[in-house]
Tab-separated table of C-alpha atoms in Angstrom:
chain	number	residue	atom	x	y	z
A	546	MET	CA	0.000	0.000	0.000
A	547	ILE	CA	2.761	2.391	0.902
A	548	PRO	CA	4.536	2.245	-2.470
A	549	LEU	CA	1.141	2.829	-4.102
A	550	LEU	CA	0.622	5.997	-2.059
A	551	LEU	CA	4.044	7.376	-2.900
A	552	ARG	CA	3.747	6.496	-6.607
A	553	ARG	CA	0.322	8.035	-7.188
A	554	GLY	CA	1.243	11.304	-5.565
A	555	ARG	CA	0.636	13.348	-2.516
A	556	ARG	CA	-2.874	14.472	-3.460
A	557	ARG	CA	-4.302	10.996	-3.751
A	558	ALA	CA	-2.416	9.863	-0.649
A	559	THR	CA	-3.931	12.678	1.348
A	560	ARG	CA	-7.468	11.763	0.245
A	561	LEU	CA	-6.974	8.089	1.053
A	562	LEU	CA	-5.380	8.556	4.434
A	563	CYS	CA	-7.953	11.116	5.540
A	564	VAL	CA	-10.811	8.615	5.091
A	565	PRO	CA	-10.492	7.059	8.574
A	566	PHE	CA	-10.088	10.520	10.066
A	567	ALA	CA	-13.372	11.658	8.545
A	568	LEU	CA	-15.093	8.446	9.621
A	569	SER	CA	-13.838	8.887	13.153
A	570	ILE	CA	-15.038	12.482	13.433
A	571	ALA	CA	-18.462	11.555	12.134
A	572	SER	CA	-18.826	8.539	14.370
A	573	THR	CA	-17.480	10.265	17.484
A	574	ALA	CA	-20.526	12.501	17.516
A	575	ALA	CA	-22.699	9.404	17.924
A	576	VAL	CA	-20.727	7.913	20.783
A	577	GLY	CA	-22.790	7.520	23.905
A	578	GLN	CA	-23.098	3.832	24.647
A	579	GLU	CA	-20.485	2.003	26.696
A	580	MET	CA	-19.430	-1.487	25.672
A	581	ASP	CA	-19.889	-4.372	28.056
A	582	HIS	CA	-16.651	-4.976	30.008
A	583	ALA	CA	-15.815	-8.055	27.996
A	584	MET	CA	-15.270	-5.601	25.105
A	585	SER	CA	-15.214	-7.887	22.093
A	586	GLY	CA	-15.219	-4.801	19.866
A	587	HIS	CA	-12.129	-3.625	21.695
A	588	SER	CA	-10.287	-6.707	20.522
A	589	GLY	CA	-11.297	-6.328	16.904
A	590	MET	CA	-7.994	-4.666	16.237
A	591	ALA	CA	-6.070	-7.867	16.685
A	592	MET	CA	-6.442	-11.352	18.124
A	593	PRO	CA	-9.887	-12.523	19.296
A	594	MET	CA	-10.260	-12.216	23.044
A	595	GLU	CA	-11.146	-15.202	25.187
A	596	LYS	CA	-14.562	-14.614	26.767
A	597	PRO	CA	-15.605	-15.927	30.203
A	598	ALA	CA	-17.866	-18.956	29.964
A	599	ALA	CA	-20.627	-17.396	32.059
A	600	ARG	CA	-20.988	-14.240	30.000
A	601	PRO	CA	-23.399	-13.908	27.070
A	602	PRO	CA	-22.194	-12.861	23.595
A	603	VAL	CA	-21.124	-9.213	23.467
A	604	ARG	CA	-22.593	-6.762	20.986
A	605	LYS	CA	-20.341	-4.472	18.954
A	606	SER	CA	-20.465	-0.871	20.101
A	607	SER	CA	-18.316	2.130	20.854
A	608	ALA	CA	-15.975	1.887	23.779
A	609	LYS	CA	-13.910	4.290	25.830
A	610	THR	CA	-10.743	3.430	27.662
A	611	ASN	CA	-7.237	4.725	28.257
A	612	THR	CA	-4.817	4.127	25.404
A	613	ALA	CA	-1.560	5.214	23.827
A	614	PRO	CA	-1.686	8.025	21.245
A	615	HIS	CA	-1.474	5.686	18.257
A	616	ALA	CA	-2.937	2.472	19.593
A	617	MET	CA	-5.576	0.706	21.647
A	618	PRO	CA	-4.433	-0.966	24.846
A	619	ALA	CA	-4.120	-4.563	25.826
A	620	MET	CA	-4.972	-4.483	29.532
A	621	ASP	CA	-3.391	-6.960	31.907
A	622	HIS	CA	-4.528	-7.691	35.428
A	623	SER	CA	-1.391	-6.250	37.050
A	624	ARG	CA	-2.268	-2.705	35.913
A	625	MET	CA	-6.070	-2.997	35.835
A	626	HIS	CA	-6.828	-1.864	39.374
A	627	GLY	CA	-4.210	0.872	39.408
A	628	MET	CA	-5.666	2.515	36.320
A	629	ALA	CA	-9.354	1.992	37.133
A	630	ALA	CA	-9.471	4.943	39.506
A	631	HIS	CA	-7.439	7.068	37.096
A	632	SER	CA	-9.962	6.514	34.307
A	633	GLY	CA	-13.060	6.639	36.462
A	634	HIS	CA	-14.233	3.225	35.193
A	635	ASP	CA	-14.186	-0.331	36.454
A	636	MET	CA	-11.564	-1.931	34.254
A	637	SER	CA	-11.749	-5.470	35.688
A	638	MET	CA	-12.223	-7.494	32.518
A	639	PRO	CA	-12.447	-11.268	32.972
A	640	GLY	CA	-10.629	-13.139	30.268
A	641	MET	CA	-8.240	-10.305	29.374
A	642	SER	CA	-4.542	-11.127	29.474
A	643	HIS	CA	-1.331	-9.239	28.857
A	644	MET	CA	-1.083	-10.567	25.297
A	645	SER	CA	-4.779	-10.528	24.302
A	646	MET	CA	-3.995	-8.169	21.436
A	647	LYS	CA	-0.945	-7.278	19.453
A	648	GLY	CA	0.357	-3.870	18.436
A	649	ALA	CA	0.165	-2.340	14.979
A	650	LEU	CA	3.816	-3.180	14.302
A	651	GLY	CA	4.175	-6.481	16.105
A	652	PRO	CA	3.072	-8.982	18.762
A	653	TYR	CA	3.276	-6.782	21.841
A	654	VAL	CA	0.801	-4.846	23.968
A	655	MET	CA	-0.610	-1.869	22.144
A	656	THR	CA	0.028	0.621	24.940
A	657	ARG	CA	3.696	0.395	23.925
A	658	GLU	CA	3.102	2.402	20.744
A	659	ALA	CA	3.621	6.181	20.659
A	660	SER	CA	4.167	8.705	17.854
A	661	GLY	CA	5.319	7.382	14.490
A	662	THR	CA	6.967	4.015	15.141
A	663	SER	CA	8.458	5.025	18.512
A	664	TRP	CA	7.895	3.071	21.710
A	665	GLN	CA	6.922	4.066	25.228
A	666	PRO	CA	6.460	1.947	28.396
A	667	ASP	CA	3.728	-0.697	28.316
A	668	THR	CA	2.175	0.991	31.360
A	669	SER	CA	1.450	4.230	29.469
A	670	PRO	CA	-2.236	5.218	29.657
A	671	HIS	CA	-3.934	7.878	27.549
A	672	ASP	CA	-7.487	9.010	26.936
A	673	ALA	CA	-9.324	8.130	23.734
A	674	ILE	CA	-12.585	6.930	22.233
A	675	HIS	CA	-12.663	3.507	20.585
A	676	GLN	CA	-15.168	2.270	18.041
A	677	GLN	CA	-15.658	-0.752	15.839
A	678	LEU	CA	-16.649	0.145	12.258
A	679	ALA	CA	-17.129	-3.072	10.276
A	680	GLU	CA	-13.666	-4.696	10.151
A	681	TRP	CA	-11.889	-1.555	11.299
A	682	SER	CA	-11.097	-0.660	14.888
A	683	VAL	CA	-10.991	3.138	15.159
A	684	MET	CA	-9.543	5.351	17.888
A	685	SER	CA	-10.096	9.098	18.314
A	686	HIS	CA	-7.781	11.120	20.527
A	687	GLY	CA	-6.892	14.774	21.000
A	688	TRP	CA	-7.205	18.049	22.833
A	689	ILE	CA	-7.460	21.786	22.264
A	690	ASN	CA	-5.666	24.380	24.426
A	691	LEU	CA	-6.524	28.066	24.641
A	692	ASN	CA	-3.340	29.698	25.959
A	693	TYR	CA	-2.154	33.086	27.165
A	694	ASP	CA	1.642	33.262	27.090
A	695	ARG	CA	3.877	36.005	28.485
A	696	GLN	CA	7.684	36.030	28.233
A	697	ASP	CA	9.643	38.730	30.078
A	698	GLY	CA	12.594	40.855	29.002
A	699	PRO	CA	13.437	42.969	25.948
A	700	ARG	CA	13.200	39.913	23.669
A	701	GLY	CA	10.004	38.625	25.237
A	702	ALA	CA	6.395	39.121	24.147
A	703	ASN	CA	2.883	38.003	24.990
A	704	LYS	CA	0.219	36.272	22.943
A	705	THR	CA	-3.110	34.461	23.153
A	706	PHE	CA	-3.328	31.459	20.853
A	707	VAL	CA	-4.799	27.994	20.297
A	708	SER	CA	-2.720	24.810	20.214
A	709	GLY	CA	-3.383	21.093	20.270
A	710	MET	CA	-4.140	18.206	17.958
A	711	LEU	CA	-6.888	15.849	16.847
A	712	MET	CA	-5.954	12.414	15.558
A	713	THR	CA	-7.485	9.134	14.553
A	714	MET	CA	-6.167	5.752	13.607
A	715	ALA	CA	-7.912	2.768	12.070
A	716	GLN	CA	-6.575	-0.764	12.032
A	717	ARG	CA	-7.680	-4.191	10.821
A	718	GLU	CA	-6.422	-7.734	10.580
A	719	LEU	CA	-5.902	-9.165	7.096
A	720	GLY	CA	-5.312	-12.768	8.158
A	721	ASP	CA	-2.160	-14.877	8.419
A	722	GLY	CA	-0.692	-12.414	10.921
A	723	ASN	CA	-0.984	-9.366	8.638
A	724	THR	CA	-2.129	-6.049	10.094
A	725	LEU	CA	-2.990	-2.914	8.119
A	726	GLY	CA	-3.330	0.510	9.721
A	727	VAL	CA	-3.908	4.093	8.641
A	728	ARG	CA	-3.451	7.268	10.693
A	729	ALA	CA	-4.308	10.928	10.404
A	730	MET	CA	-3.497	13.787	12.766
A	731	LEU	CA	-4.416	17.456	12.378
A	732	SER	CA	-3.454	20.573	14.337
A	733	PRO	CA	-5.138	23.985	14.750
A	734	GLU	CA	-1.768	25.684	15.250
A	735	PRO	CA	-1.429	27.266	11.779
A	736	PHE	CA	-4.229	29.612	12.839
A	737	MET	CA	-1.946	31.215	15.444
A	738	GLY	CA	0.031	32.834	12.615
A	739	ALA	CA	3.380	32.255	10.951
A	740	ASN	CA	5.388	33.621	13.897
A	741	GLY	CA	4.053	31.029	16.329
A	742	TYR	CA	4.103	31.962	20.011
A	743	PRO	CA	6.717	33.560	22.315
A	744	LEU	CA	9.197	31.067	23.766
A	745	LEU	CA	12.509	32.485	24.937
A	746	LEU	CA	15.634	30.572	23.820
A	747	ALA	CA	13.733	28.514	21.238
A	748	THR	CA	15.103	28.325	17.676
A	749	GLY	CA	14.299	26.380	14.528
A	750	GLU	CA	12.504	26.674	11.176
A	751	THR	CA	11.416	29.970	9.637
A	752	ALA	CA	8.342	32.156	9.872
A	753	ASP	CA	8.353	33.687	6.394
A	754	GLY	CA	11.046	31.903	4.387
A	755	THR	CA	13.406	34.853	4.893
A	756	HIS	CA	14.050	35.271	8.628
A	757	HIS	CA	15.048	32.864	11.375
A	758	LEU	CA	12.448	32.123	14.029
A	759	VAL	CA	14.234	32.948	17.304
A	760	ASP	CA	12.724	33.158	20.805
A	761	ARG	CA	9.493	31.780	19.397
A	762	GLN	CA	8.048	28.304	18.886
A	763	HIS	CA	6.902	27.697	15.333
A	764	PRO	CA	3.342	26.478	14.710
A	765	HIS	CA	2.988	22.857	13.669
A	766	ASP	CA	1.512	22.135	10.255
A	767	LEU	CA	-2.189	21.514	9.741
A	768	PHE	CA	-1.376	17.964	8.623
A	769	MET	CA	0.842	16.520	11.348
A	770	GLU	CA	0.577	12.933	10.161
A	771	LEU	CA	-1.015	11.089	7.228
A	772	ALA	CA	0.467	7.626	7.369
A	773	ALA	CA	-0.043	3.913	6.819
A	774	THR	CA	1.436	0.822	8.474
A	775	TYR	CA	1.663	-2.822	7.482
A	776	SER	CA	3.088	-5.598	9.625
A	777	GLN	CA	3.624	-9.343	9.280
A	778	THR	CA	3.790	-11.433	12.451
A	779	LEU	CA	6.342	-14.226	12.101
A	780	SER	CA	6.017	-15.791	15.552
A	781	LYS	CA	4.672	-15.067	19.018
A	782	THR	CA	7.516	-12.597	19.593
A	783	THR	CA	8.707	-11.554	16.122
A	784	SER	CA	7.406	-9.377	13.298
A	785	LEU	CA	8.450	-7.288	10.311
A	786	PHE	CA	6.825	-3.933	9.513
A	787	ILE	CA	6.781	-0.999	7.129
A	788	TYR	CA	5.553	2.529	7.811
A	789	GLY	CA	5.073	5.372	5.337
A	790	GLY	CA	3.903	8.920	5.853
A	791	LEU	CA	3.260	12.147	3.998
A	792	PRO	CA	3.802	13.605	6.527
A	793	GLY	CA	5.112	11.086	9.000
A	794	GLU	CA	7.841	10.532	11.584
A	795	PRO	CA	11.171	8.761	10.898
A	796	ALA	CA	12.990	6.466	13.313
A	797	LEU	CA	14.866	9.275	15.054
A	798	GLY	CA	14.547	10.382	18.655
A	799	PRO	CA	12.133	9.641	21.502
A	800	PRO	CA	8.353	9.948	21.099
A	801	ALA	CA	7.372	13.507	20.179
A	802	PHE	CA	6.834	15.731	23.226
A	803	MET	CA	3.042	15.959	22.808
A	804	HIS	CA	2.822	12.146	22.870
A	805	ARG	CA	4.970	11.494	25.933
A	806	THR	CA	2.980	10.960	29.143
A	807	SER	CA	5.637	12.971	30.975
A	808	GLY	CA	5.116	16.020	28.727
A	809	MET	CA	1.751	15.951	26.956
A	810	ASP	CA	-0.104	17.950	29.629
A	811	ASN	CA	2.444	20.776	29.342
A	812	PRO	CA	1.265	23.096	26.516
A	813	GLU	CA	4.705	24.668	26.076
A	814	ALA	CA	7.167	23.070	23.647
A	815	PRO	CA	10.654	22.171	24.953
A	816	ILE	CA	13.502	24.402	23.766
A	817	SER	CA	15.343	21.113	23.059
A	818	HIS	CA	12.688	20.166	20.501
A	819	HIS	CA	15.026	20.528	17.509
A	820	TRP	CA	17.657	18.323	19.129
A	821	LEU	CA	15.333	15.466	20.026
A	822	ASP	CA	12.044	15.119	18.157
A	823	SER	CA	11.622	17.898	15.573
A	824	THR	CA	11.391	15.321	12.751
A	825	HIS	CA	7.963	14.193	13.983
A	826	ILE	CA	6.474	16.121	11.036
A	827	THR	CA	8.444	15.044	7.971
A	828	PHE	CA	7.020	15.358	4.467
A	829	GLY	CA	8.065	12.016	3.113
A	830	VAL	CA	9.232	9.044	5.182
A	831	VAL	CA	9.454	5.277	4.746
A	832	THR	CA	10.521	3.105	7.689
A	833	VAL	CA	11.169	-0.635	7.744
A	834	GLY	CA	11.923	-2.600	10.866
A	835	ALA	CA	11.813	-5.785	12.880
A	836	VAL	CA	10.479	-6.548	16.340
A	837	VAL	CA	12.009	-9.378	18.357
A	838	SER	CA	10.390	-9.702	21.773
A	839	ASP	CA	11.115	-6.438	23.633
A	840	TRP	CA	13.598	-5.152	21.020
A	841	LYS	CA	12.885	-3.135	17.886
A	842	VAL	CA	15.403	-2.285	15.144
A	843	GLU	CA	14.353	0.064	12.347
A	844	ALA	CA	15.693	2.279	9.579
A	845	SER	CA	14.132	5.225	7.738
A	846	ALA	CA	14.598	7.107	4.499
A	847	PHE	CA	13.034	10.559	4.757
A	848	ARG	CA	13.042	14.188	3.649
A	849	GLY	CA	15.645	16.090	5.650
A	850	ARG	CA	14.222	19.560	5.084
A	851	GLU	CA	12.059	20.881	7.900
A	852	PRO	CA	8.530	22.057	7.036
A	853	ASP	CA	8.437	25.444	5.322
A	854	GLN	CA	6.418	28.527	6.255
A	855	TYR	CA	3.298	27.332	4.412
A	856	ARG	CA	1.558	25.430	7.171
A	857	TYR	CA	-1.590	24.307	5.335
A	858	ASP	CA	-0.135	22.358	2.404
A	859	ILE	CA	1.385	18.951	1.676
A	860	GLU	CA	5.010	19.369	0.612
A	861	ARG	CA	6.736	17.301	-2.055
A	862	PRO	CA	8.444	14.203	-0.603
A	863	THR	CA	12.164	13.641	-1.199
A	864	LEU	CA	13.861	10.661	0.469
A	865	ASP	CA	17.314	12.235	0.734
A	866	SER	CA	18.134	11.540	4.398
A	867	PHE	CA	18.338	8.459	6.599
A	868	ALA	CA	18.041	7.412	10.236
A	869	GLY	CA	18.207	4.286	12.373
A	870	ARG	CA	16.925	3.500	15.844
A	871	VAL	CA	17.195	0.663	18.368
A	872	SER	CA	14.500	0.499	21.041
A	873	TRP	CA	14.311	-1.737	24.090
A	874	ASN	CA	11.576	-2.151	26.690
A	875	PRO	CA	13.331	-4.189	29.409
A	876	ALA	CA	10.323	-3.991	31.747
A	877	ARG	CA	6.707	-2.862	31.544
A	878	GLU	CA	7.607	0.476	33.135
A	879	TRP	CA	10.636	1.277	30.966
A	880	SER	CA	11.325	2.260	27.360
A	881	LEU	CA	14.837	3.029	26.090
A	882	GLN	CA	16.081	4.119	22.672
A	883	VAL	CA	19.207	5.269	20.853
A	884	SER	CA	19.092	6.684	17.333
A	885	TYR	CA	21.184	8.349	14.673
A	886	GLY	CA	20.173	10.417	11.664
A	887	HIS	CA	21.802	12.202	8.740
A	888	LEU	CA	19.666	15.175	7.644
A	889	VAL	CA	20.316	16.725	4.256
A	890	SER	CA	19.719	20.495	4.157
A	891	PRO	CA	17.346	20.641	7.155
A	892	GLU	CA	17.282	24.457	7.343
A	893	GLN	CA	15.568	26.339	4.527
A	894	LEU	CA	17.692	29.440	5.174
A	895	GLU	CA	20.966	27.449	5.096
A	896	PRO	CA	20.350	24.972	2.260
A	897	ASP	CA	24.018	23.965	1.874
A	898	VAL	CA	24.404	22.822	5.486
A	899	ASN	CA	23.734	19.208	6.453
A	900	GLU	CA	23.293	17.875	9.968
A	901	ASP	CA	24.017	14.645	11.822
A	902	ARG	CA	22.014	13.930	14.943
A	903	ILE	CA	22.341	11.432	17.796
A	904	THR	CA	19.709	10.914	20.486
A	905	ALA	CA	19.288	8.675	23.516
A	906	SER	CA	16.365	8.575	25.940
A	907	ALA	CA	14.813	6.643	28.793
A	908	ILE	CA	11.139	6.800	29.791
A	909	TYR	CA	9.753	5.433	33.064
A	910	THR	CA	5.995	5.261	33.679
A	911	THR	CA	4.296	3.531	36.597
A	912	PRO	CA	0.949	3.562	38.420
A	913	PHE	CA	1.180	4.095	42.166
A	914	GLY	CA	-1.107	4.365	45.137
A	915	ASP	CA	-4.839	4.243	44.535
A	916	GLY	CA	-5.015	4.997	40.815
A	917	HIS	CA	-2.284	7.642	40.441
A	918	LEU	CA	0.388	7.684	37.719
A	919	TRP	CA	3.956	8.962	37.477
A	920	SER	CA	5.936	9.315	34.257
A	921	SER	CA	9.418	10.731	33.656
A	922	THR	CA	11.662	11.127	30.623
A	923	GLY	CA	15.382	11.759	30.435
A	924	ALA	CA	16.828	12.531	26.999
A	925	TRP	CA	20.021	13.705	25.333
A	926	GLY	CA	20.427	14.943	21.785
A	927	ARG	CA	23.478	16.084	19.835
A	928	LYS	CA	23.564	18.066	16.591
A	929	MET	CA	26.772	17.763	14.596
A	930	ILE	CA	27.013	20.647	12.130
A	931	GLY	CA	30.175	21.736	10.333
A	932	GLY	CA	32.466	20.091	12.854
A	933	GLN	CA	30.629	21.632	15.804
A	934	ASN	CA	28.819	19.561	18.449
A	935	LEU	CA	25.716	21.079	20.033
A	936	ASP	CA	24.191	19.165	22.954
A	937	ALA	CA	20.792	19.322	24.608
A	938	PHE	CA	19.663	17.628	27.815
A	939	LEU	CA	16.068	17.256	28.979
A	940	ILE	CA	14.431	15.891	32.115
A	941	GLU	CA	10.652	16.106	32.410
A	942	SER	CA	8.150	14.521	34.742
A	943	SER	CA	4.410	14.393	35.283
A	944	VAL	CA	2.240	13.098	38.115
A	945	ILE	CA	-1.418	12.428	37.306
A	946	PHE	CA	-3.598	12.125	40.389
A	947	LYS	CA	-6.950	10.375	40.257
A	948	ASP	CA	-8.730	13.446	41.691
A	949	HIS	CA	-8.323	15.279	38.345
A	950	VAL	CA	-5.081	17.068	39.253
A	951	THR	CA	-1.933	16.837	37.112
A	952	LEU	CA	1.436	18.339	38.055
A	953	PHE	CA	4.351	18.603	35.622
A	954	THR	CA	7.899	19.931	35.472
A	955	ARG	CA	10.703	20.179	32.915
A	956	ALA	CA	14.404	21.114	33.076
A	957	GLU	CA	16.613	21.694	30.008
A	958	ARG	CA	20.196	22.595	29.168
A	959	VAL	CA	20.901	23.455	25.522
A	960	ASP	CA	23.882	24.608	23.435
A	961	GLU	CA	22.442	27.314	21.130
A	962	ASN	CA	24.222	28.880	18.157
A	963	GLU	CA	21.294	30.735	16.524
A	964	LEU	CA	20.244	33.136	19.281
A	965	THR	CA	22.597	35.948	18.194
A	966	HIS	CA	23.175	35.177	14.514
A	967	ASP	CA	22.087	38.711	13.524
A	968	ILE	CA	23.821	40.674	16.336
A	969	PRO	CA	27.215	42.230	15.439
A	970	GLY	CA	29.954	40.937	17.676
A	971	LEU	CA	27.889	37.958	18.842
A	972	GLU	CA	27.130	36.291	15.537
A	973	GLY	CA	28.342	32.722	15.216
A	974	ARG	CA	28.784	32.255	18.956
A	975	THR	CA	27.433	29.297	20.906
A	976	PHE	CA	25.835	29.824	24.311
A	977	THR	CA	24.779	27.227	26.869
A	978	VAL	CA	21.368	28.200	28.236
A	979	ASN	CA	19.151	26.651	30.907
A	980	LYS	CA	15.438	26.609	31.559
A	981	VAL	CA	13.256	25.168	34.322
A	982	SER	CA	9.460	25.171	34.268
A	983	ALA	CA	6.703	23.784	36.491
A	984	GLY	CA	2.941	23.850	36.408
A	985	GLY	CA	-0.267	21.904	36.632
A	986	ILE	CA	-3.844	21.528	35.508
A	987	TYR	CA	-7.124	20.795	37.295
A	988	ASP	CA	-9.880	19.072	35.302
A	989	PHE	CA	-13.058	20.263	37.010
A	990	TRP	CA	-15.684	19.341	34.394
A	991	ARG	CA	-16.194	16.123	32.466
A	992	THR	CA	-18.712	14.072	30.534
A	993	ASP	CA	-18.410	10.485	29.314
A	994	HIS	CA	-16.075	11.510	26.493
A	995	LEU	CA	-14.787	15.027	27.243
A	996	LYS	CA	-13.095	16.827	30.096
A	997	PHE	CA	-12.224	20.485	30.611
A	998	GLY	CA	-9.588	21.920	32.902
A	999	LEU	CA	-7.673	25.074	33.737
A	1000	GLY	CA	-3.931	25.194	34.258
A	1001	GLY	CA	-0.812	27.269	34.320
A	1002	LEU	CA	2.968	27.104	34.385
A	1003	VAL	CA	5.923	29.294	35.325
A	1004	SER	CA	9.367	29.202	33.670
A	1005	ARG	CA	12.738	30.438	34.849
A	1006	TYR	CA	15.706	31.079	32.532
A	1007	VAL	CA	19.408	30.971	33.423
A	1008	LEU	CA	21.731	32.666	30.902
A	1009	PRO	CA	25.464	33.338	30.556
A	1010	ASP	CA	26.517	36.916	31.279
A	1011	ASP	CA	27.101	37.810	27.623
A	1012	LEU	CA	23.452	37.079	26.822
A	1013	LYS	CA	22.034	39.050	29.731
A	1014	VAL	CA	22.734	42.303	27.876
A	1015	GLU	CA	20.343	41.165	25.151
A	1016	TYR	CA	17.778	39.292	27.234
A	1017	GLY	CA	17.880	41.037	30.581
A	1018	ARG	CA	18.372	39.550	34.024
A	1019	ASP	CA	16.136	37.386	36.226
A	1020	LEU	CA	14.017	36.249	33.318
A	1021	THR	CA	10.712	34.493	33.918
A	1022	GLY	CA	7.787	33.513	31.781
A	1023	PHE	CA	4.338	32.161	32.464
A	1024	MET	CA	1.393	30.637	30.674
A	1025	VAL	CA	-2.242	30.120	31.677
A	1026	PHE	CA	-4.505	27.883	29.648
A	1027	GLY	CA	-7.788	26.054	29.352
A	1028	ARG	CA	-7.886	22.562	27.887
A	1029	LEU	CA	-10.685	20.525	26.333
A	1030	LYS	CA	-9.647	16.891	25.935
A	1031	ILE	CA	-11.215	13.726	24.540
A	1032	ILE	CA	-11.382	10.906	27.123
């Protein structure tokens, strides 16, 4: 299927891959019935689920449960009770086992899947709506944030804007261990304008095709992902897979920040984004890989150029760059990865400059207490450009309490060489900058499939003395926001 999409062009690929997205939006409006806890429709995405002898046959219907951003979960009894309070539902499901269903890319629990083909811990829960449409299992997931952002100092600014995403995925079994999936993800962020939103010390991409975007976070494209997957299970622990997207995400870096449990409730992008996971929107990517038990090895060919300033279009794919990644989930609570990529001409304003990138990350996610959840990510990324090494370090953590309160924090240390590119006497210099932020959100209103909360965060910046002349001293920033999220 993937070669067919690439051969017949981006326009036809977009129409085809948007079909499940449209179906999901239409069907989500009709969701109101909960499936019986045996959830035979929930298992339609993979292997048939063993039903208890005493239970009658289960009708197909819509279902709601916690899941990973790109997959529906396979619940096992060891995490059932811990997550029941978190979700607000009784999740004791007789007959369900740890391996009742397999993932889109192989024979593992589906909660392991994150953005693109990346992995996260098996214990990762997320909110979504599930439905069974004929042979397709469909998941809808997303949120919308209304934010007010204020950054201090002479290079700061303030802005009110909307961010977020809405995604769907559909998946079906083709027999003989074959699994076909399609995905679509959209973002409202192009509506915030080409300059994005204020974010001190952030760099990357361009606002207008002429000027660097500095001290601002660029908006993500309207089409964040239009992709397809196909996998062949070879044994109980082994599979081969292929993934293609226009756009999509190559095998480079940890899961994108808005898909990590440790960071998804924080509406502010990391300043280390372009060291770790900026390739999560790539216009043209093909990934092939193999899964062997808790290991995954994969390689990608993709378009190295970052998205341009036109945020509503589908850009022409060019597979001129490559990446490889090894992932390992040694325990249900852990997910580790190392990856390397060679990016050809990633910056539109510096087309003759190539980049090599190395990343390594560890994610730990575990339920605790009576239905609470803790998730943390540690990551390192290195850009290698023209003989220069630029490092970025990130530690972020989130605690989700069952009483609708979420607390989050993030600390970063980044080597930046674009902050003063246009300032005489400082151009070409590299500065090591630091940022710490903390915040939270309280979800005070909810229905069966939506919840709304209010939150805020405060950031503190630590700069070298030479930058304080430009940025000022004792810099802080803050953001307040309201969030509407599908559950």
